[in-house]
Each structure stands twice: as structure tokens, then as C-alpha cells.
PDB file of C-alpha atoms in Angstrom:
ATOM      1  CA  MET Z   1     263.248  62.336 138.596  1.00  0.00           C
ATOM      2  CA  THR Z   2     264.449  60.990 141.849  1.00  0.00           C
ATOM      3  CA  TYR Z   3     268.261  60.519 142.572  1.00  0.00           C
ATOM      4  CA  ARG Z   4     269.672  58.414 145.445  1.00  0.00           C
ATOM      5  CA  LEU Z   5     272.581  60.406 146.833  1.00  0.00           C
ATOM      6  CA  LYS Z   6     275.085  59.130 149.265  1.00  0.00           C
ATOM      7  CA  PHE Z   7     276.057  61.469 152.000  1.00  0.00           C
ATOM      8  CA  THR Z   8     277.970  61.781 155.200  1.00  0.00           C
ATOM      9  CA  LYS Z   9     277.149  64.120 158.042  1.00  0.00           C
ATOM     10  CA  MET Z  10     280.176  65.532 159.767  1.00  0.00           C
ATOM     11  CA  GLN Z  11     280.691  67.879 162.623  1.00  0.00           C
ATOM     12  CA  ALA Z  12     283.816  69.883 163.531  1.00  0.00           C
ATOM     13  CA  TYR Z  13     283.300  71.741 166.815  1.00  0.00           C
ATOM     14  CA  GLY Z  14     280.068  73.455 165.920  1.00  0.00           C
ATOM     15  CA  ASN Z  15     279.319  73.163 162.285  1.00  0.00           C
ATOM     16  CA  ASP Z  16     277.209  70.209 161.089  1.00  0.00           C
ATOM     17  CA  TYR Z  17     277.750  69.808 157.310  1.00  0.00           C
ATOM     18  CA  VAL Z  18     276.284  67.332 154.866  1.00  0.00           C
ATOM     19  CA  TYR Z  19     279.092  66.021 152.645  1.00  0.00           C
ATOM     20  CA  MET Z  20     278.543  64.579 149.150  1.00  0.00           C
ATOM     21  CA  ASP Z  21     281.089  63.040 146.794  1.00  0.00           C
ATOM     22  CA  ALA Z  22     280.493  65.001 143.561  1.00  0.00           C
ATOM     23  CA  ILE Z  23     283.260  63.122 141.717  1.00  0.00           C
ATOM     24  CA  HIS Z  24     281.615  59.697 141.670  1.00  0.00           C
ATOM     25  CA  GLN Z  25     277.944  60.727 141.660  1.00  0.00           C
ATOM     26  CA  GLU Z  26     276.087  63.486 139.731  1.00  0.00           C
ATOM     27  CA  ILE Z  27     274.937  66.381 141.915  1.00  0.00           C
ATOM     28  CA  LYS Z  28     272.185  68.555 140.183  1.00  0.00           C
ATOM     29  CA  GLU Z  29     270.975  72.010 141.394  1.00  0.00           C
ATOM     30  CA  PRO Z  30     273.269  72.037 144.538  1.00  0.00           C
ATOM     31  CA  GLY Z  31     271.759  75.328 145.710  1.00  0.00           C
ATOM     32  CA  ILE Z  32     268.340  73.760 145.784  1.00  0.00           C
ATOM     33  CA  LEU Z  33     269.715  70.630 147.360  1.00  0.00           C
ATOM     34  CA  ALA Z  34     271.458  72.686 150.026  1.00  0.00           C
ATOM     35  CA  LYS Z  35     268.127  74.236 151.097  1.00  0.00           C
ATOM     36  CA  LYS Z  36     266.590  70.843 151.508  1.00  0.00           C
ATOM     37  CA  VAL Z  37     269.386  69.164 153.650  1.00  0.00           C
ATOM     38  CA  SER Z  38     269.924  72.256 155.579  1.00  0.00           C
ATOM     39  CA  ASP Z  39     266.361  72.579 157.039  1.00  0.00           C
ATOM     40  CA  ARG Z  40     266.902  71.805 160.592  1.00  0.00           C
ATOM     41  CA  HIS Z  41     263.325  70.426 161.002  1.00  0.00           C
ATOM     42  CA  PHE Z  42     263.745  67.960 158.163  1.00  0.00           C
ATOM     43  CA  GLY Z  43     265.590  64.807 157.681  1.00  0.00           C
ATOM     44  CA  ILE Z  44     269.239  65.124 157.995  1.00  0.00           C
ATOM     45  CA  GLY Z  45     269.413  68.857 158.817  1.00  0.00           C
ATOM     46  CA  SER Z  46     272.774  70.691 158.699  1.00  0.00           C
ATOM     47  CA  ASP Z  47     274.489  74.081 158.457  1.00  0.00           C
ATOM     48  CA  GLY Z  48     274.972  73.554 154.899  1.00  0.00           C
ATOM     49  CA  LEU Z  49     276.063  71.434 151.974  1.00  0.00           C
ATOM     50  CA  VAL Z  50     279.707  70.599 150.936  1.00  0.00           C
ATOM     51  CA  LEU Z  51     280.532  68.958 147.690  1.00  0.00           C
ATOM     52  CA  ILE Z  52     283.738  67.357 147.002  1.00  0.00           C
ATOM     53  CA  CYS Z  53     284.646  67.988 143.361  1.00  0.00           C
ATOM     54  CA  PRO Z  54     287.615  67.339 141.103  1.00  0.00           C
ATOM     55  CA  SER Z  55     290.262  70.140 140.738  1.00  0.00           C
ATOM     56  CA  ASP Z  56     292.618  70.974 138.029  1.00  0.00           C
ATOM     57  CA  VAL Z  57     295.039  72.773 140.449  1.00  0.00           C
ATOM     58  CA  CYS Z  58     294.530  71.015 143.808  1.00  0.00           C
ATOM     59  CA  ASP Z  59     293.891  67.606 145.144  1.00  0.00           C
ATOM     60  CA  PHE Z  60     290.189  68.440 145.444  1.00  0.00           C
ATOM     61  CA  LYS Z  61     287.800  71.268 145.145  1.00  0.00           C
ATOM     62  CA  MET Z  62     285.373  72.130 147.936  1.00  0.00           C
ATOM     63  CA  ARG Z  63     282.138  73.919 147.090  1.00  0.00           C
ATOM     64  CA  ILE Z  64     280.150  74.967 150.144  1.00  0.00           C
ATOM     65  CA  PHE Z  65     276.520  76.086 150.110  1.00  0.00           C
ATOM     66  CA  ASN Z  66     274.670  77.958 152.856  1.00  0.00           C
ATOM     67  CA  PRO Z  67     271.309  76.892 154.276  1.00  0.00           C
ATOM     68  CA  ASP Z  68     269.626  79.546 151.982  1.00  0.00           C
ATOM     69  CA  GLY Z  69     271.218  77.872 148.908  1.00  0.00           C
ATOM     70  CA  THR Z  70     273.836  80.573 148.186  1.00  0.00           C
ATOM     71  CA  GLU Z  71     277.514  79.419 147.585  1.00  0.00           C
ATOM     72  CA  ALA Z  72     279.949  80.594 150.255  1.00  0.00           C
ATOM     73  CA  GLU Z  73     283.735  81.069 149.902  1.00  0.00           C
ATOM     74  CA  MET Z  74     285.157  79.024 152.747  1.00  0.00           C
ATOM     75  CA  CYS Z  75     284.512  77.751 156.279  1.00  0.00           C
ATOM     76  CA  GLY Z  76     287.441  76.548 158.339  1.00  0.00           C
ATOM     77  CA  ASN Z  77     285.377  73.774 160.219  1.00  0.00           C
ATOM     78  CA  ALA Z  78     284.097  72.497 156.818  1.00  0.00           C
ATOM     79  CA  LEU Z  79     287.666  72.567 155.422  1.00  0.00           C
ATOM     80  CA  ARG Z  80     288.754  70.244 158.309  1.00  0.00           C
ATOM     81  CA  SER Z  81     286.015  67.843 157.709  1.00  0.00           C
ATOM     82  CA  THR Z  82     286.693  67.745 154.080  1.00  0.00           C
ATOM     83  CA  ALA Z  83     290.089  66.469 154.776  1.00  0.00           C
ATOM     84  CA  LYS Z  84     288.748  63.710 156.911  1.00  0.00           C
ATOM     85  CA  PHE Z  85     285.949  62.932 154.447  1.00  0.00           C
ATOM     86  CA  VAL Z  86     288.329  62.367 151.498  1.00  0.00           C
ATOM     87  CA  TYR Z  87     290.544  60.220 153.594  1.00  0.00           C
ATOM     88  CA  PHE Z  88     287.836  58.189 155.225  1.00  0.00           C
ATOM     89  CA  HIS Z  89     286.123  57.468 151.949  1.00  0.00           C
ATOM     90  CA  GLN Z  90     289.524  56.519 150.302  1.00  0.00           C
ATOM     91  CA  LEU Z  91     289.366  59.280 147.731  1.00  0.00           C
ATOM     92  CA  THR Z  92     292.984  59.813 148.746  1.00  0.00           C
ATOM     93  CA  GLN Z  93     295.677  58.433 151.083  1.00  0.00           C
ATOM     94  CA  LYS Z  94     297.760  61.588 151.213  1.00  0.00           C
ATOM     95  CA  GLU Z  95     298.270  63.192 154.469  1.00  0.00           C
ATOM     96  CA  GLN Z  96     299.177  66.606 153.079  1.00  0.00           C
ATOM     97  CA  LEU Z  97     296.297  68.112 150.974  1.00  0.00           C
ATOM     98  CA  THR Z  98     295.558  71.269 148.975  1.00  0.00           C
ATOM     99  CA  ILE Z  99     291.910  72.161 148.667  1.00  0.00           C
ATOM    100  CA  GLU Z 100     290.525  74.605 146.048  1.00  0.00           C
ATOM    101  CA  THR Z 101     287.828  76.932 147.443  1.00  0.00           C
ATOM    102  CA  LEU Z 102     286.285  80.203 146.279  1.00  0.00           C
ATOM    103  CA  GLY Z 103     288.361  81.864 148.974  1.00  0.00           C
ATOM    104  CA  GLY Z 104     291.608  80.494 147.536  1.00  0.00           C
ATOM    105  CA  ILE Z 105     293.716  77.483 147.873  1.00  0.00           C
ATOM    106  CA  LYS Z 106     293.972  76.061 151.392  1.00  0.00           C
ATOM    107  CA  HIS Z 107     296.564  73.673 152.787  1.00  0.00           C
ATOM    108  CA  LEU Z 108     295.806  70.819 155.259  1.00  0.00           C
ATOM    109  CA  GLN Z 109     297.973  68.492 157.282  1.00  0.00           C
ATOM    110  CA  LEU Z 110     296.385  65.220 158.490  1.00  0.00           C
ATOM    111  CA  GLU Z 111     297.464  63.450 161.638  1.00  0.00           C
ATOM    112  CA  VAL Z 112     296.771  59.741 161.071  1.00  0.00           C
ATOM    113  CA  LYS Z 113     296.828  57.037 163.807  1.00  0.00           C
ATOM    114  CA  ALA Z 114     296.066  53.319 163.049  1.00  0.00           C
ATOM    115  CA  GLY Z 115     294.475  54.419 159.774  1.00  0.00           C
ATOM    116  CA  GLU Z 116     292.208  57.097 161.418  1.00  0.00           C
ATOM    117  CA  VAL Z 117     292.376  60.774 161.044  1.00  0.00           C
ATOM    118  CA  VAL Z 118     292.431  62.129 164.549  1.00  0.00           C
ATOM    119  CA  ASN Z 119     293.423  65.694 163.924  1.00  0.00           C
ATOM    120  CA  ILE Z 120     293.583  68.241 161.140  1.00  0.00           C
ATOM    121  CA  ARG Z 121     295.695  71.373 160.810  1.00  0.00           C
ATOM    122  CA  ALA Z 122     294.194  73.713 158.348  1.00  0.00           C
ATOM    123  CA  ASN Z 123     295.923  76.762 156.965  1.00  0.00           C
ATOM    124  CA  ILE Z 124     293.054  79.136 156.248  1.00  0.00           C
ATOM    125  CA  GLY Z 125     294.958  82.091 155.089  1.00  0.00           C
ATOM    126  CA  LYS Z 126     295.118  85.694 156.044  1.00  0.00           C
ATOM    127  CA  PRO Z 127     292.119  87.680 157.419  1.00  0.00           C
ATOM    128  CA  GLU Z 128     290.837  90.850 155.842  1.00  0.00           C
ATOM    129  CA  PHE Z 129     290.485  93.877 158.052  1.00  0.00           C
ATOM    130  CA  ARG Z 130     289.414  96.398 155.388  1.00  0.00           C
ATOM    131  CA  SER Z 131     285.919  97.677 155.830  1.00  0.00           C
ATOM    132  CA  GLU Z 132     285.000  97.014 152.221  1.00  0.00           C
ATOM    133  CA  LYS Z 133     285.771  93.347 152.717  1.00  0.00           C
ATOM    134  CA  ILE Z 134     284.028  92.940 156.033  1.00  0.00           C
ATOM    135  CA  PRO Z 135     281.661  94.713 155.138  1.00  0.00           C
ATOM    136  CA  VAL Z 136     280.770  97.331 157.825  1.00  0.00           C
ATOM    137  CA  LEU Z 137     279.601 100.889 157.771  1.00  0.00           C
ATOM    138  CA  THR Z 138     282.464 102.942 159.454  1.00  0.00           C
ATOM    139  CA  GLU Z 139     284.402 106.159 158.557  1.00  0.00           C
ATOM    140  CA  GLY Z 140     287.692 104.353 158.955  1.00  0.00           C
ATOM    141  CA  GLU Z 141     289.393 101.951 156.602  1.00  0.00           C
ATOM    142  CA  ASP Z 142     288.916  99.106 159.154  1.00  0.00           C
ATOM    143  CA  PHE Z 143     286.802  98.318 162.160  1.00  0.00           C
ATOM    144  CA  ILE Z 144     289.205  97.583 164.918  1.00  0.00           C
ATOM    145  CA  ASP Z 145     288.608  98.338 168.644  1.00  0.00           C
ATOM    146  CA  GLN Z 146     285.372 100.200 168.453  1.00  0.00           C
ATOM    147  CA  LYS Z 147     282.847 100.869 171.162  1.00  0.00           C
ATOM    148  CA  LEU Z 148     279.550  99.274 169.961  1.00  0.00           C
ATOM    149  CA  GLN Z 149     276.219  99.839 171.590  1.00  0.00           C
ATOM    150  CA  VAL Z 150     274.118  96.517 171.581  1.00  0.00           C
ATOM    151  CA  GLY Z 151     270.923  96.959 173.494  1.00  0.00           C
ATOM    152  CA  ASP Z 152     271.771  98.001 176.953  1.00  0.00           C
ATOM    153  CA  LYS Z 153     275.382  96.936 176.767  1.00  0.00           C
ATOM    154  CA  ILE Z 154     278.503  98.488 175.379  1.00  0.00           C
ATOM    155  CA  PHE Z 155     281.047  96.037 173.933  1.00  0.00           C
ATOM    156  CA  ARG Z 156     284.660  96.402 172.718  1.00  0.00           C
ATOM    157  CA  ALA Z 157     284.178  95.527 169.069  1.00  0.00           C
ATOM    158  CA  SER Z 158     286.289  94.526 166.105  1.00  0.00           C
ATOM    159  CA  SER Z 159     285.381  92.931 162.668  1.00  0.00           C
ATOM    160  CA  LEU Z 160     287.149  91.092 160.078  1.00  0.00           C
ATOM    161  CA  SER Z 161     286.435  88.677 157.098  1.00  0.00           C
ATOM    162  CA  TRP Z 162     287.499  85.250 155.886  1.00  0.00           C
ATOM    163  CA  GLY Z 163     284.987  85.525 153.092  1.00  0.00           C
ATOM    164  CA  ASN Z 164     282.237  85.441 155.594  1.00  0.00           C
ATOM    165  CA  PRO Z 165     282.267  88.422 158.061  1.00  0.00           C
ATOM    166  CA  HIS Z 166     282.877  87.989 161.772  1.00  0.00           C
ATOM    167  CA  THR Z 167     282.494  90.525 164.454  1.00  0.00           C
ATOM    168  CA  VAL Z 168     284.238  90.030 167.889  1.00  0.00           C
ATOM    169  CA  LEU Z 169     282.635  91.452 170.922  1.00  0.00           C
ATOM    170  CA  LEU Z 170     284.860  91.327 173.923  1.00  0.00           C
ATOM    171  CA  THR Z 171     283.125  90.571 177.275  1.00  0.00           C
ATOM    172  CA  GLU Z 172     284.287  89.849 180.813  1.00  0.00           C
ATOM    173  CA  ASP Z 173     282.127  86.865 181.409  1.00  0.00           C
ATOM    174  CA  VAL Z 174     281.143  84.881 178.277  1.00  0.00           C
ATOM    175  CA  ALA Z 175     279.671  82.039 180.225  1.00  0.00           C
ATOM    176  CA  SER Z 176     276.791  83.956 181.791  1.00  0.00           C
ATOM    177  CA  LEU Z 177     276.178  86.206 178.786  1.00  0.00           C
ATOM    178  CA  ASP Z 178     272.721  86.078 177.158  1.00  0.00           C
ATOM    179  CA  VAL Z 179     274.011  85.192 173.718  1.00  0.00           C
ATOM    180  CA  GLU Z 180     270.550  84.945 172.177  1.00  0.00           C
ATOM    181  CA  LYS Z 181     269.666  88.473 173.189  1.00  0.00           C
ATOM    182  CA  TYR Z 182     272.889  90.242 172.297  1.00  0.00           C
ATOM    183  CA  GLY Z 183     273.604  88.070 169.249  1.00  0.00           C
ATOM    184  CA  GLU Z 184     270.294  88.737 167.641  1.00  0.00           C
ATOM    185  CA  LEU Z 185     270.568  92.467 168.350  1.00  0.00           C
ATOM    186  CA  ALA Z 186     274.161  92.636 167.068  1.00  0.00           C
ATOM    187  CA  GLU Z 187     273.565  90.672 163.899  1.00  0.00           C
ATOM    188  CA  HIS Z 188     270.969  93.343 162.788  1.00  0.00           C
ATOM    189  CA  LEU Z 189     272.695  96.522 163.776  1.00  0.00           C
ATOM    190  CA  GLU Z 190     272.716  99.227 161.063  1.00  0.00           C
ATOM    191  CA  CYS Z 191     276.464  99.254 160.850  1.00  0.00           C
ATOM    192  CA  PHE Z 192     276.401  95.631 159.431  1.00  0.00           C
ATOM    193  CA  PRO Z 193     274.427  96.053 156.173  1.00  0.00           C
ATOM    194  CA  ASN Z 194     274.961  92.370 155.221  1.00  0.00           C
ATOM    195  CA  ARG Z 195     274.426  91.085 158.788  1.00  0.00           C
ATOM    196  CA  THR Z 196     277.281  89.468 160.603  1.00  0.00           C
ATOM    197  CA  ASN Z 197     278.430  86.345 162.580  1.00  0.00           C
ATOM    198  CA  VAL Z 198     279.102  87.428 166.220  1.00  0.00           C
ATOM    199  CA  THR Z 199     281.926  85.937 168.278  1.00  0.00           C
ATOM    200  CA  PHE Z 200     281.632  86.838 171.960  1.00  0.00           C
ATOM    201  CA  ALA Z 201     285.065  86.398 173.394  1.00  0.00           C
ATOM    202  CA  GLN Z 202     286.606  86.475 176.888  1.00  0.00           C
ATOM    203  CA  MET Z 203     290.307  86.734 177.014  1.00  0.00           C
ATOM    204  CA  MET Z 204     291.468  84.411 179.953  1.00  0.00           C
ATOM    205  CA  ASP Z 205     295.230  84.923 179.636  1.00  0.00           C
ATOM    206  CA  ASP Z 206     297.919  85.281 176.977  1.00  0.00           C
ATOM    207  CA  GLY Z 207     297.364  81.703 175.784  1.00  0.00           C
ATOM    208  CA  HIS Z 208     293.677  81.061 176.457  1.00  0.00           C
ATOM    209  CA  LEU Z 209     290.437  82.518 175.496  1.00  0.00           C
ATOM    210  CA  SER Z 210     286.735  81.432 175.731  1.00  0.00           C
ATOM    211  CA  ILE Z 211     284.098  82.071 173.114  1.00  0.00           C
ATOM    212  CA  ARG Z 212     280.463  81.675 172.262  1.00  0.00           C
ATOM    213  CA  GLU Z 213     279.292  82.032 168.550  1.00  0.00           C
ATOM    214  CA  TRP Z 214     276.224  83.492 167.207  1.00  0.00           C
ATOM    215  CA  GLU Z 215     275.700  82.555 163.574  1.00  0.00           C
ATOM    216  CA  ARG Z 216     273.801  84.895 161.444  1.00  0.00           C
ATOM    217  CA  GLY Z 217     270.386  83.649 160.522  1.00  0.00           C
ATOM    218  CA  THR Z 218     270.776  80.529 162.738  1.00  0.00           C
ATOM    219  CA  GLY Z 219     271.470  81.221 166.311  1.00  0.00           C
ATOM    220  CA  GLU Z 220     273.957  80.156 168.834  1.00  0.00           C
ATOM    221  CA  THR Z 221     276.174  77.224 167.832  1.00  0.00           C
ATOM    222  CA  ILE Z 222     278.371  74.926 169.926  1.00  0.00           C
ATOM    223  CA  GLY Z 223     281.465  76.357 168.280  1.00  0.00           C
ATOM    224  CA  CYS Z 224     283.028  77.954 165.318  1.00  0.00           C
ATOM    225  CA  GLY Z 225     286.451  77.540 163.905  1.00  0.00           C
ATOM    226  CA  THR Z 226     286.682  80.856 162.137  1.00  0.00           C
ATOM    227  CA  GLY Z 227     285.032  82.495 165.146  1.00  0.00           C
ATOM    228  CA  CYS Z 228     288.030  81.117 167.285  1.00  0.00           C
ATOM    229  CA  CYS Z 229     290.510  82.376 164.704  1.00  0.00           C
ATOM    230  CA  SER Z 230     288.795  85.838 164.475  1.00  0.00           C
ATOM    231  CA  ALA Z 231     289.030  86.159 168.398  1.00  0.00           C
ATOM    232  CA  VAL Z 232     292.773  85.186 168.469  1.00  0.00           C
ATOM    233  CA  VAL Z 233     293.567  87.592 165.626  1.00  0.00           C
ATOM    234  CA  ILE Z 234     291.740  90.441 167.223  1.00  0.00           C
ATOM    235  CA  GLY Z 235     292.903  89.581 170.789  1.00  0.00           C
ATOM    236  CA  ASN Z 236     296.657  89.616 169.506  1.00  0.00           C
ATOM    237  CA  ARG Z 237     296.183  92.826 167.473  1.00  0.00           C
ATOM    238  CA  LEU Z 238     294.784  94.528 170.617  1.00  0.00           C
ATOM    239  CA  GLY Z 239     297.664  93.134 172.941  1.00  0.00           C
ATOM    240  CA  LEU Z 240     295.235  90.875 174.786  1.00  0.00           C
ATOM    241  CA  CYS Z 241     296.697  87.406 173.896  1.00  0.00           C
ATOM    242  CA  GLY Z 242     299.528  85.836 172.043  1.00  0.00           C
ATOM    243  CA  ARG Z 243     299.670  84.354 168.605  1.00  0.00           C
ATOM    244  CA  LYS Z 244     299.319  80.793 169.675  1.00  0.00           C
ATOM    245  CA  VAL Z 245     296.047  80.295 171.789  1.00  0.00           C
ATOM    246  CA  VAL Z 246     293.842  77.441 172.979  1.00  0.00           C
ATOM    247  CA  CYS Z 247     290.168  78.493 172.237  1.00  0.00           C
ATOM    248  CA  LYS Z 248     287.473  76.980 174.584  1.00  0.00           C
ATOM    249  CA  GLN Z 249     283.980  76.719 173.222  1.00  0.00           C
ATOM    250  CA  ILE Z 250     280.881  74.799 173.981  1.00  0.00           C
ATOM    251  CA  GLY Z 251     281.937  71.989 171.566  1.00  0.00           C
ATOM    252  CA  GLY Z 252     285.558  71.688 172.693  1.00  0.00           C
ATOM    253  CA  GLU Z 253     288.842  73.299 172.549  1.00  0.00           C
ATOM    254  CA  LEU Z 254     290.541  74.315 169.230  1.00  0.00           C
ATOM    255  CA  ASP Z 255     294.239  75.206 168.930  1.00  0.00           C
ATOM    256  CA  VAL Z 256     294.735  78.441 166.828  1.00  0.00           C
ATOM    257  CA  GLU Z 257     298.067  79.979 165.705  1.00  0.00           C
ATOM    258  CA  TRP Z 258     298.505  83.333 163.872  1.00  0.00           C
ATOM    259  CA  ASP Z 259     302.030  83.045 162.588  1.00  0.00           C
ATOM    260  CA  GLU Z 260     304.543  85.796 161.987  1.00  0.00           C
ATOM    261  CA  GLU Z 261     303.415  86.148 158.273  1.00  0.00           C
ATOM    262  CA  ASP Z 262     299.826  86.760 159.544  1.00  0.00           C
ATOM    263  CA  VAL Z 263     298.511  83.417 158.186  1.00  0.00           C
ATOM    264  CA  VAL Z 264     296.218  81.520 160.644  1.00  0.00           C
ATOM    265  CA  HIS Z 265     296.274  77.845 161.363  1.00  0.00           C
ATOM    266  CA  MET Z 266     293.551  75.954 163.202  1.00  0.00           C
ATOM    267  CA  THR Z 267     294.135  72.425 164.531  1.00  0.00           C
ATOM    268  CA  GLY Z 268     291.441  70.024 165.885  1.00  0.00           C
ATOM    269  CA  PRO Z 269     289.456  66.885 165.239  1.00  0.00           C
ATOM    270  CA  SER Z 270     286.461  66.232 163.091  1.00  0.00           C
ATOM    271  CA  HIS Z 271     283.789  63.620 163.651  1.00  0.00           C
ATOM    272  CA  ILE Z 272     281.543  61.427 161.482  1.00  0.00           C
ATOM    273  CA  VAL Z 273     278.015  61.914 162.695  1.00  0.00           C
ATOM    274  CA  TYR Z 274     276.476  59.328 160.366  1.00  0.00           C
ATOM    275  CA  GLN Z 275     276.122  58.193 156.829  1.00  0.00           C
ATOM    276  CA  GLY Z 276     273.133  57.403 154.663  1.00  0.00           C
ATOM    277  CA  GLU Z 277     271.320  57.893 151.337  1.00  0.00           C
ATOM    278  CA  TYR Z 278     269.252  60.860 150.468  1.00  0.00           C
ATOM    279  CA  LEU Z 279     266.408  60.684 147.923  1.00  0.00           C
ATOM    280  CA  TYR Z 280     266.511  63.939 145.942  1.00  0.00           C
ATOM    281  CA  GLU Z 281     263.669  64.728 143.516  1.00  0.00           C
ATOM    282  CA  THR Z 282     264.272  67.304 140.601  1.00  0.00           C
TER     283      THR Z 282
END
């Protein structure tokens, strides 16, 4: 049977997700559908599929599926785009939203000008440092400030998790770094049994850092919201930056704040790339 599904492709500093309203249209076999729309060599290609669903406890429920069809817990960039999606499609006119995810309930504040959402502040919660949550093979309880051999270079490395693991590798010159070489090598190191996203970070000063992101199984992206947040958290924990930092990445700048209660907020825009209909056969 063929279904005609309406979708919106959205970008938030590095992540291109395909969004579908699962409240007003029936979505069958979302894992299989995610594989189809996430193929970068086919049709509308994306980093994954996001379904906007009804929720009994929040304004909406966000289900996010990886390119391999597995369901993920949460992505900061996807969360920000979710806020713009529901406002743009008039699923809500609220400017403060709660979103249910597998990673918990997230809070968003929309900045609206002339009826247009121009900025979204997302509360993405507290990161996990414990090694069983990352996961990473280490003798300690966490993986903070380790020396890590990656090919012919030694990086100062830390890892944490937002439901999807991130490893921060500190470097003195992120702009000239061969991200493909060291990202691919780092992703497959034995100490990361489930592979890892890699954030290469250069601390510029107390309030600024620059990153380049290697997404596991995909390659370098133009940016990553949780990668920026990971770099700020680790940078602050190591005494290299403050708790309020402007993160520069290829796709643009993102404001990140790690507050005194250790909750992380990211603030930045989201963009509608295009809309259309997708013929889905089951």
C-alpha cells in the first residue's frame, strides 16, 4: 500500500532532520521509514526522522529515529527544530513548550518576532559522566581528562553522554585539523565499544570555543548542538572556559550555558529547508 506523507525538512546548525506530523497522519513502521528518508543518496536525505506525536504529560512527544532505523533518546538540534515545526505548522501558538522524549521531559522557550520563530532556547538537561552511561572502557568511574592516542596524535580527551555518547578531543588548532582522519580513527577505538561521536574542540578564551564535529557512522557535519554543549561542559570542568560560552562551528554560532545546577541550555535558530510529500510504500 502507498501512503502520501507530508514532511518538512529542517536544519539546526548541522543536523538535517525530516519532520512528520504523526498526530494528523498515520505513520507506519517508522524505523523502516527512517532508513528510507535518511539515505543521503536518495530523495530527501537526512540525519534521521523525527515524529511529532501526542503526549499525555507534555505539549508534544518527539520520537527520533537514526539513519539505521533505531530509535534515539534525544538530540538538542532536533529538539530546537521540533519547537519551530509545531509553531510553524500551527500545532500550537505557545511560546513555552514541554516536549516528551525518551531522554526525559525537555523545556523550550521560543523567541517569536512578527509571527516567526527566530530563536529557540532548549533546556537539554544534565549530562552523564559515569562510564556505564557513556559507555567507555576505563578503569575509573568516569572518563575525564585522559590522554588518548589517536593515530599519530595524542589528544586530551573526555567523554560524556546525553543519551548519545560524545567524546571531546581538545586540540590547539581545530581549523586545520584533518577531521576525517582522526574522527574515523577515534570513532573505532577499542575504548569505545559502541562507537562514539567526536567533538574536536579548541578553547579560544573564557567565553568562546570552536568545534568541528565527527558524527559516528556519517562523517563530519557542519555543526552539532550536543557537541557544542559537551565541549562547554568539559571545558568548564577542566577550568578552560566559563559556564556561558559562544560556540563557533562551520554552520554558525550557538550560545551554550551550563548553569549552577549543572543543567545545560542551548540557544540558536532553526531553519526550514523545504517541504513536500513523500510516497511511502509498505
